[in-house]
Amino acid sequence: MIWSKYNIFFRLRLTDSLLRGILSMGAVISALVMLLIVIFLILESWSLLGRISPARFFTDTSWHPLEGAYHLMPMLAGTLYASTGALLLAIPLGIASALFIVYYASPRLAKWYKRLVELLAGIPSVVFGFWGLTTLVPLINQIHPPGASLLAAILILALMILPTITLTAYSALMAVPDEFLRNATALGLPRWGMIRGVAFPAARTGIVAGIILATGRAIGETMAVLMVAGNVVQYPDGLFDPIRTLASNIALEMAYAMGDHRAVLFVSGLLLMLMVMMLSGMAGWWGRGHRA
């Protein structure tokens, strides 16, 4: 009997050590892959970065890379405007959807609604873009030409990141310990008071992590935005003006770019990578701060 217990304990320790080793190896490989991507982007863009000041990417008068003008700010602004607008729409809708599934819908309705959201998450981005090009853009064009615009990009991106926010918020809310909710109910709190005072604080870290993940997807989305945004390099004066994002610009021009033109597209990719890394750093800082 003693030997049997010792054998079980030894196997559990061995399994735990093996799992820890596999997870550590996976983390190291992920970090190395990210480091290699950053090094690759720097090497590919160094032929231009080594000769001009990085400030020129934000101060040049226009985007004409064949003529030595590398103004990236209109496309960076378009990226940030589209992503911010999409988040302003998707965050409240996504959190509301998660609350509906967890606390308000009947079990049967919650099951089907969650499956619908999961189906929406699996639709390829090019399908969203095709629907936006053939349906959404003509609808906006009836309100205010040309249709392909910042507003179309915001609506498509909001639809694409909505499932990410909903499903991560759902997982975070489902992870709230049942005893927290039972204690809140015993204190006589109404349903919304329980959600606001107990569920939200307990699930806050997971909800914020999902929002940051959705932000990364919105910033890097290419094909759908390319199909509906109009692809004009300019600062938009309103929601109905066409824009071009950094990711769409890379997809549009990489096929024929050469020399410095190709290098500045890699600079755009490096800028996108740095933005995503900043988001990852914010997520890590948030998690450490709230665990502490």
mmCIF file of C-alpha atoms in Angstrom:
data_model
loop_
_atom_site.group_PDB
_atom_site.id
_atom_site.type_symbol
_atom_site.label_atom_id
_atom_site.label_comp_id
_atom_site.label_asym_id
_atom_site.label_seq_id
_atom_site.Cartn_x
_atom_site.Cartn_y
_atom_site.Cartn_z
ATOM 1 C CA MET A 1 0.000 0.000 0.000
ATOM 2 C CA ILE A 2 2.784 2.444 0.915
ATOM 3 C CA TRP A 3 4.671 1.599 -2.259
ATOM 4 C CA SER A 4 1.492 2.143 -4.305
ATOM 5 C CA LYS A 5 0.944 5.595 -2.786
ATOM 6 C CA TYR A 6 4.596 6.475 -3.363
ATOM 7 C CA ASN A 7 4.337 5.314 -6.972
ATOM 8 C CA ILE A 8 1.246 7.469 -7.577
ATOM 9 C CA PHE A 9 2.943 10.484 -5.959
ATOM 10 C CA PHE A 10 6.074 9.955 -8.079
ATOM 11 C CA ARG A 11 4.030 9.747 -11.280
ATOM 12 C CA LEU A 12 2.127 12.916 -10.432
ATOM 13 C CA ARG A 13 5.368 14.781 -9.745
ATOM 14 C CA LEU A 14 6.862 13.477 -12.977
ATOM 15 C CA THR A 15 3.778 14.505 -14.963
ATOM 16 C CA ASP A 16 3.820 17.954 -13.352
ATOM 17 C CA SER A 17 7.515 18.428 -14.149
ATOM 18 C CA LEU A 18 7.008 17.248 -17.716
ATOM 19 C CA LEU A 19 4.065 19.597 -18.222
ATOM 20 C CA ARG A 20 6.003 22.501 -16.730
ATOM 21 C CA GLY A 21 8.884 21.770 -19.092
ATOM 22 C CA ILE A 22 6.611 21.617 -22.151
ATOM 23 C CA LEU A 23 4.896 24.890 -21.229
ATOM 24 C CA SER A 24 8.227 26.598 -20.557
ATOM 25 C CA MET A 25 9.550 25.400 -23.906
ATOM 26 C CA GLY A 26 6.424 26.699 -25.640
ATOM 27 C CA ALA A 27 6.847 30.104 -23.988
ATOM 28 C CA VAL A 28 10.506 30.286 -25.020
ATOM 29 C CA ILE A 29 9.669 29.298 -28.607
ATOM 30 C CA SER A 30 6.923 31.952 -28.765
ATOM 31 C CA ALA A 31 9.311 34.626 -27.492
ATOM 32 C CA LEU A 32 11.965 33.558 -29.995
ATOM 33 C CA VAL A 33 9.493 33.657 -32.879
ATOM 34 C CA MET A 34 8.441 37.194 -31.937
ATOM 35 C CA LEU A 35 12.077 38.247 -31.598
ATOM 36 C CA LEU A 36 12.915 36.769 -35.007
ATOM 37 C CA ILE A 37 9.987 38.594 -36.611
ATOM 38 C CA VAL A 38 11.144 41.910 -35.132
ATOM 39 C CA ILE A 39 14.739 41.282 -36.267
ATOM 40 C CA PHE A 40 13.519 40.365 -39.758
ATOM 41 C CA LEU A 41 11.473 43.580 -40.007
ATOM 42 C CA ILE A 42 14.414 45.687 -38.819
ATOM 43 C CA LEU A 43 16.828 44.057 -41.273
ATOM 44 C CA GLU A 44 14.440 44.475 -44.207
ATOM 45 C CA SER A 45 13.830 48.142 -43.397
ATOM 46 C CA TRP A 46 17.404 49.012 -42.355
ATOM 47 C CA SER A 47 18.420 50.066 -45.869
ATOM 48 C CA LEU A 48 16.101 53.040 -45.374
ATOM 49 C CA LEU A 49 16.260 53.478 -41.589
ATOM 50 C CA GLY A 50 20.053 53.662 -41.754
ATOM 51 C CA ARG A 51 19.960 56.633 -44.160
ATOM 52 C CA ILE A 52 17.082 58.841 -43.061
ATOM 53 C CA SER A 53 15.727 60.141 -39.783
ATOM 54 C CA PRO A 54 12.731 58.221 -38.391
ATOM 55 C CA ALA A 55 11.059 61.598 -37.884
ATOM 56 C CA ARG A 56 10.560 61.850 -41.649
ATOM 57 C CA PHE A 57 7.918 59.125 -41.504
ATOM 58 C CA PHE A 58 5.801 61.582 -39.506
ATOM 59 C CA THR A 59 6.863 64.948 -40.965
ATOM 60 C CA ASP A 60 7.152 64.416 -44.748
ATOM 61 C CA THR A 61 4.586 66.284 -46.797
ATOM 62 C CA SER A 62 3.036 63.289 -48.587
ATOM 63 C CA TRP A 63 3.140 59.554 -49.319
ATOM 64 C CA HIS A 64 5.076 59.271 -52.590
ATOM 65 C CA PRO A 65 7.804 56.698 -51.822
ATOM 66 C CA LEU A 66 9.079 56.643 -55.423
ATOM 67 C CA GLU A 67 9.852 60.352 -55.008
ATOM 68 C CA GLY A 68 11.383 60.006 -51.546
ATOM 69 C CA ALA A 69 8.325 61.130 -49.531
ATOM 70 C CA TYR A 70 7.450 58.656 -46.770
ATOM 71 C CA HIS A 71 4.604 60.265 -44.800
ATOM 72 C CA LEU A 72 2.986 57.470 -42.751
ATOM 73 C CA MET A 73 0.889 59.646 -40.439
ATOM 74 C CA PRO A 74 -2.348 59.676 -42.507
ATOM 75 C CA MET A 75 -2.324 55.869 -42.605
ATOM 76 C CA LEU A 76 -1.444 55.626 -38.906
ATOM 77 C CA ALA A 77 -4.300 58.037 -38.158
ATOM 78 C CA GLY A 78 -6.659 55.977 -40.315
ATOM 79 C CA THR A 79 -5.618 52.823 -38.444
ATOM 80 C CA LEU A 80 -6.212 54.426 -35.050
ATOM 81 C CA TYR A 81 -9.499 56.088 -36.043
ATOM 82 C CA ALA A 82 -10.946 52.852 -37.446
ATOM 83 C CA SER A 83 -9.758 50.755 -34.490
ATOM 84 C CA THR A 84 -10.959 53.240 -31.875
ATOM 85 C CA GLY A 85 -14.369 53.629 -33.512
ATOM 86 C CA ALA A 86 -14.778 49.860 -33.746
ATOM 87 C CA LEU A 87 -13.854 49.433 -30.082
ATOM 88 C CA LEU A 88 -16.326 52.122 -28.996
ATOM 89 C CA LEU A 89 -19.065 50.098 -30.684
ATOM 90 C CA ALA A 90 -17.884 46.557 -29.922
ATOM 91 C CA ILE A 91 -16.931 46.895 -26.236
ATOM 92 C CA PRO A 92 -20.400 47.778 -24.859
ATOM 93 C CA LEU A 93 -22.140 45.393 -27.283
ATOM 94 C CA GLY A 94 -19.707 42.566 -26.501
ATOM 95 C CA ILE A 95 -19.944 42.952 -22.725
ATOM 96 C CA ALA A 96 -23.738 43.270 -22.957
ATOM 97 C CA SER A 97 -23.864 40.071 -25.020
ATOM 98 C CA ALA A 98 -21.761 38.232 -22.439
ATOM 99 C CA LEU A 99 -23.988 39.465 -19.609
ATOM 100 C CA PHE A 100 -27.058 38.364 -21.533
ATOM 101 C CA ILE A 101 -25.657 34.859 -22.028
ATOM 102 C CA VAL A 102 -24.510 34.406 -18.428
ATOM 103 C CA TYR A 103 -27.167 36.179 -16.344
ATOM 104 C CA TYR A 104 -30.290 37.012 -18.335
ATOM 105 C CA ALA A 105 -31.003 34.463 -21.073
ATOM 106 C CA SER A 106 -32.689 31.146 -20.465
ATOM 107 C CA PRO A 107 -30.303 28.160 -20.718
ATOM 108 C CA ARG A 108 -31.645 27.185 -24.145
ATOM 109 C CA LEU A 109 -31.515 30.705 -25.553
ATOM 110 C CA ALA A 110 -28.052 31.280 -24.052
ATOM 111 C CA LYS A 111 -26.793 28.096 -25.706
ATOM 112 C CA TRP A 112 -27.972 29.110 -29.172
ATOM 113 C CA TYR A 113 -26.905 32.731 -28.804
ATOM 114 C CA LYS A 114 -23.411 31.649 -27.772
ATOM 115 C CA ARG A 115 -23.217 29.309 -30.765
ATOM 116 C CA LEU A 116 -24.214 32.187 -33.026
ATOM 117 C CA VAL A 117 -21.413 34.342 -31.603
ATOM 118 C CA GLU A 118 -18.922 31.481 -32.044
ATOM 119 C CA LEU A 119 -20.061 31.093 -35.661
ATOM 120 C CA LEU A 120 -19.516 34.815 -36.198
ATOM 121 C CA ALA A 121 -15.990 34.462 -34.790
ATOM 122 C CA GLY A 122 -15.172 31.766 -37.371
ATOM 123 C CA ILE A 123 -16.164 33.736 -40.486
ATOM 124 C CA PRO A 124 -13.062 34.601 -42.596
ATOM 125 C CA SER A 125 -12.192 38.286 -42.829
ATOM 126 C CA VAL A 126 -12.480 38.271 -46.625
ATOM 127 C CA VAL A 127 -16.143 37.227 -46.268
ATOM 128 C CA PHE A 128 -16.767 40.211 -43.984
ATOM 129 C CA GLY A 129 -15.031 42.408 -46.533
ATOM 130 C CA PHE A 130 -17.047 40.976 -49.426
ATOM 131 C CA TRP A 131 -20.312 41.534 -47.549
ATOM 132 C CA GLY A 132 -19.232 45.054 -46.665
ATOM 133 C CA LEU A 133 -18.274 45.835 -50.254
ATOM 134 C CA THR A 134 -21.518 44.551 -51.777
ATOM 135 C CA THR A 135 -24.016 45.513 -49.063
ATOM 136 C CA LEU A 136 -22.688 47.952 -46.481
ATOM 137 C CA VAL A 137 -20.805 50.310 -48.809
ATOM 138 C CA PRO A 138 -23.815 50.807 -51.149
ATOM 139 C CA LEU A 139 -26.032 51.513 -48.124
ATOM 140 C CA ILE A 140 -23.633 54.172 -46.835
ATOM 141 C CA ASN A 141 -23.324 55.568 -50.358
ATOM 142 C CA GLN A 142 -27.081 56.254 -50.338
ATOM 143 C CA ILE A 143 -26.607 58.359 -47.204
ATOM 144 C CA HIS A 144 -23.352 60.072 -48.189
ATOM 145 C CA PRO A 145 -21.082 59.215 -51.152
ATOM 146 C CA PRO A 146 -18.663 57.597 -51.793
ATOM 147 C CA GLY A 147 -19.702 54.804 -49.386
ATOM 148 C CA ALA A 148 -16.236 53.291 -49.015
ATOM 149 C CA SER A 149 -15.195 55.240 -45.955
ATOM 150 C CA LEU A 150 -14.021 55.384 -42.372
ATOM 151 C CA LEU A 151 -17.569 54.572 -41.238
ATOM 152 C CA ALA A 152 -17.649 51.377 -43.319
ATOM 153 C CA ALA A 153 -14.265 50.333 -41.865
ATOM 154 C CA ILE A 154 -15.480 51.007 -38.313
ATOM 155 C CA LEU A 155 -18.672 48.972 -38.768
ATOM 156 C CA ILE A 156 -16.876 46.020 -40.367
ATOM 157 C CA LEU A 157 -14.147 45.991 -37.699
ATOM 158 C CA ALA A 158 -16.730 46.256 -34.911
ATOM 159 C CA LEU A 159 -18.552 43.236 -36.329
ATOM 160 C CA MET A 160 -15.280 41.292 -36.560
ATOM 161 C CA ILE A 161 -14.000 41.982 -33.047
ATOM 162 C CA LEU A 162 -17.396 41.689 -31.345
ATOM 163 C CA PRO A 163 -17.136 37.868 -30.930
ATOM 164 C CA THR A 164 -13.665 38.164 -29.391
ATOM 165 C CA ILE A 165 -14.874 40.588 -26.724
ATOM 166 C CA THR A 166 -18.088 38.631 -26.118
ATOM 167 C CA LEU A 167 -16.441 35.224 -25.721
ATOM 168 C CA THR A 168 -13.569 36.434 -23.529
ATOM 169 C CA ALA A 169 -15.982 38.391 -21.316
ATOM 170 C CA TYR A 170 -18.216 35.302 -21.149
ATOM 171 C CA SER A 171 -15.280 33.136 -20.028
ATOM 172 C CA ALA A 172 -14.229 35.716 -17.439
ATOM 173 C CA LEU A 173 -17.762 35.992 -16.024
ATOM 174 C CA MET A 174 -18.206 32.216 -15.922
ATOM 175 C CA ALA A 175 -14.960 31.976 -13.918
ATOM 176 C CA VAL A 176 -16.378 34.120 -11.096
ATOM 177 C CA PRO A 177 -16.720 31.780 -8.077
ATOM 178 C CA ASP A 178 -20.303 30.759 -7.348
ATOM 179 C CA GLU A 179 -19.926 31.573 -3.659
ATOM 180 C CA PHE A 180 -19.342 35.245 -4.535
ATOM 181 C CA LEU A 181 -22.691 35.370 -6.310
ATOM 182 C CA ARG A 182 -24.498 33.389 -3.615
ATOM 183 C CA ASN A 183 -23.173 35.729 -0.921
ATOM 184 C CA ALA A 184 -24.309 38.757 -2.949
ATOM 185 C CA THR A 185 -27.765 37.221 -3.337
ATOM 186 C CA ALA A 186 -27.913 36.465 0.383
ATOM 187 C CA LEU A 187 -27.194 40.132 1.101
ATOM 188 C CA GLY A 188 -30.279 41.046 -0.910
ATOM 189 C CA LEU A 189 -28.517 42.654 -3.862
ATOM 190 C CA PRO A 190 -30.588 42.875 -7.058
ATOM 191 C CA ARG A 191 -29.261 41.207 -10.191
ATOM 192 C CA TRP A 192 -27.663 44.349 -11.617
ATOM 193 C CA GLY A 193 -26.192 45.242 -8.237
ATOM 194 C CA MET A 194 -24.641 41.777 -8.041
ATOM 195 C CA ILE A 195 -23.222 42.143 -11.568
ATOM 196 C CA ARG A 196 -21.846 45.634 -10.990
ATOM 197 C CA GLY A 197 -20.535 45.109 -7.473
ATOM 198 C CA VAL A 198 -19.345 41.491 -7.587
ATOM 199 C CA ALA A 199 -19.138 39.944 -11.064
ATOM 200 C CA PHE A 200 -17.482 42.865 -12.858
ATOM 201 C CA PRO A 201 -14.687 43.410 -10.306
ATOM 202 C CA ALA A 202 -13.945 39.672 -10.178
ATOM 203 C CA ALA A 203 -13.912 39.316 -13.982
ATOM 204 C CA ARG A 204 -12.236 42.651 -14.765
ATOM 205 C CA THR A 205 -8.806 41.263 -15.651
ATOM 206 C CA GLY A 206 -10.214 38.749 -18.135
ATOM 207 C CA ILE A 207 -12.527 41.310 -19.720
ATOM 208 C CA VAL A 208 -9.697 43.828 -20.185
ATOM 209 C CA ALA A 209 -7.431 41.132 -21.634
ATOM 210 C CA GLY A 210 -10.141 40.323 -24.199
ATOM 211 C CA ILE A 211 -10.488 43.994 -25.111
ATOM 212 C CA ILE A 212 -6.732 44.280 -25.640
ATOM 213 C CA LEU A 213 -6.782 41.129 -27.777
ATOM 214 C CA ALA A 214 -9.602 42.598 -29.882
ATOM 215 C CA THR A 215 -7.667 45.864 -30.211
ATOM 216 C CA GLY A 216 -4.697 43.971 -31.623
ATOM 217 C CA ARG A 217 -6.919 42.304 -34.203
ATOM 218 C CA ALA A 218 -8.539 45.612 -35.173
ATOM 219 C CA ILE A 219 -5.170 47.303 -35.660
ATOM 220 C CA GLY A 220 -3.787 44.485 -37.803
ATOM 221 C CA GLU A 221 -6.883 43.647 -39.883
ATOM 222 C CA THR A 222 -6.103 43.945 -43.582
ATOM 223 C CA MET A 223 -8.363 42.406 -46.178
ATOM 224 C CA ALA A 224 -11.792 43.437 -44.893
ATOM 225 C CA VAL A 225 -10.683 47.032 -44.288
ATOM 226 C CA LEU A 226 -8.950 47.164 -47.666
ATOM 227 C CA MET A 227 -12.235 46.255 -49.373
ATOM 228 C CA VAL A 228 -14.446 48.867 -47.675
ATOM 229 C CA ALA A 229 -12.290 51.819 -46.567
ATOM 230 C CA GLY A 230 -11.663 53.494 -49.939
ATOM 231 C CA ASN A 231 -7.842 53.363 -49.687
ATOM 232 C CA VAL A 232 -7.157 57.082 -50.060
ATOM 233 C CA VAL A 233 -4.053 58.358 -48.231
ATOM 234 C CA GLN A 234 -5.482 61.319 -46.334
ATOM 235 C CA TYR A 235 -6.555 62.561 -42.932
ATOM 236 C CA PRO A 236 -10.327 62.002 -42.773
ATOM 237 C CA ASP A 237 -12.428 65.067 -42.010
ATOM 238 C CA GLY A 238 -15.426 62.929 -41.090
ATOM 239 C CA LEU A 239 -16.859 59.451 -40.936
ATOM 240 C CA PHE A 240 -17.770 59.445 -44.631
ATOM 241 C CA ASP A 241 -14.257 60.163 -45.930
ATOM 242 C CA PRO A 242 -12.133 57.340 -47.408
ATOM 243 C CA ILE A 243 -9.044 56.262 -45.492
ATOM 244 C CA ARG A 244 -6.116 53.889 -45.852
ATOM 245 C CA THR A 245 -4.677 51.906 -42.952
ATOM 246 C CA LEU A 246 -1.090 50.768 -42.506
ATOM 247 C CA ALA A 247 -1.944 47.094 -42.967
ATOM 248 C CA SER A 248 -3.997 47.779 -46.099
ATOM 249 C CA ASN A 249 -1.184 49.879 -47.541
ATOM 250 C CA ILE A 250 1.264 46.985 -47.146
ATOM 251 C CA ALA A 251 -1.143 44.599 -48.885
ATOM 252 C CA LEU A 252 -1.796 47.025 -51.731
ATOM 253 C CA GLU A 253 1.783 48.014 -52.547
ATOM 254 C CA MET A 254 4.043 45.122 -51.538
ATOM 255 C CA ALA A 255 3.470 43.240 -54.818
ATOM 256 C CA TYR A 256 5.284 45.868 -56.904
ATOM 257 C CA ALA A 257 7.423 47.730 -54.346
ATOM 258 C CA MET A 258 11.206 47.744 -54.796
ATOM 259 C CA GLY A 259 14.167 49.429 -53.131
ATOM 260 C CA ASP A 260 13.289 52.162 -50.647
ATOM 261 C CA HIS A 261 9.605 51.737 -51.413
ATOM 262 C CA ARG A 262 9.783 48.129 -50.232
ATOM 263 C CA ALA A 263 11.843 49.128 -47.197
ATOM 264 C CA VAL A 264 9.318 51.719 -46.041
ATOM 265 C CA LEU A 265 6.561 49.103 -46.209
ATOM 266 C CA PHE A 266 8.620 47.013 -43.811
ATOM 267 C CA VAL A 267 8.874 50.120 -41.612
ATOM 268 C CA SER A 268 5.064 50.159 -41.605
ATOM 269 C CA GLY A 269 5.064 46.504 -40.555
ATOM 270 C CA LEU A 270 7.581 47.269 -37.806
ATOM 271 C CA LEU A 271 5.357 50.091 -36.560
ATOM 272 C CA LEU A 272 2.359 47.743 -36.441
ATOM 273 C CA MET A 273 4.441 45.141 -34.613
ATOM 274 C CA LEU A 274 5.542 47.692 -32.026
ATOM 275 C CA MET A 275 1.929 48.753 -31.463
ATOM 276 C CA VAL A 276 0.885 45.138 -30.857
ATOM 277 C CA MET A 277 3.846 44.598 -28.519
ATOM 278 C CA MET A 278 2.805 47.694 -26.560
ATOM 279 C CA LEU A 279 -0.686 46.238 -26.213
ATOM 280 C CA SER A 280 0.792 42.945 -24.967
ATOM 281 C CA GLY A 281 2.912 44.855 -22.460
ATOM 282 C CA MET A 282 -0.171 46.744 -21.249
ATOM 283 C CA ALA A 283 -2.020 43.463 -20.794
ATOM 284 C CA GLY A 284 0.868 42.005 -18.779
ATOM 285 C CA TRP A 285 1.145 45.138 -16.643
ATOM 286 C CA TRP A 286 -2.600 45.131 -15.996
ATOM 287 C CA GLY A 287 -2.572 41.476 -14.989
ATOM 288 C CA ARG A 288 0.383 41.888 -12.614
ATOM 289 C CA GLY A 289 -1.108 45.030 -11.094
ATOM 290 C CA HIS A 290 -4.440 43.402 -10.303
ATOM 291 C CA ARG A 291 -2.934 40.148 -9.044
ATOM 292 C CA ALA A 292 -0.841 42.197 -6.657
#
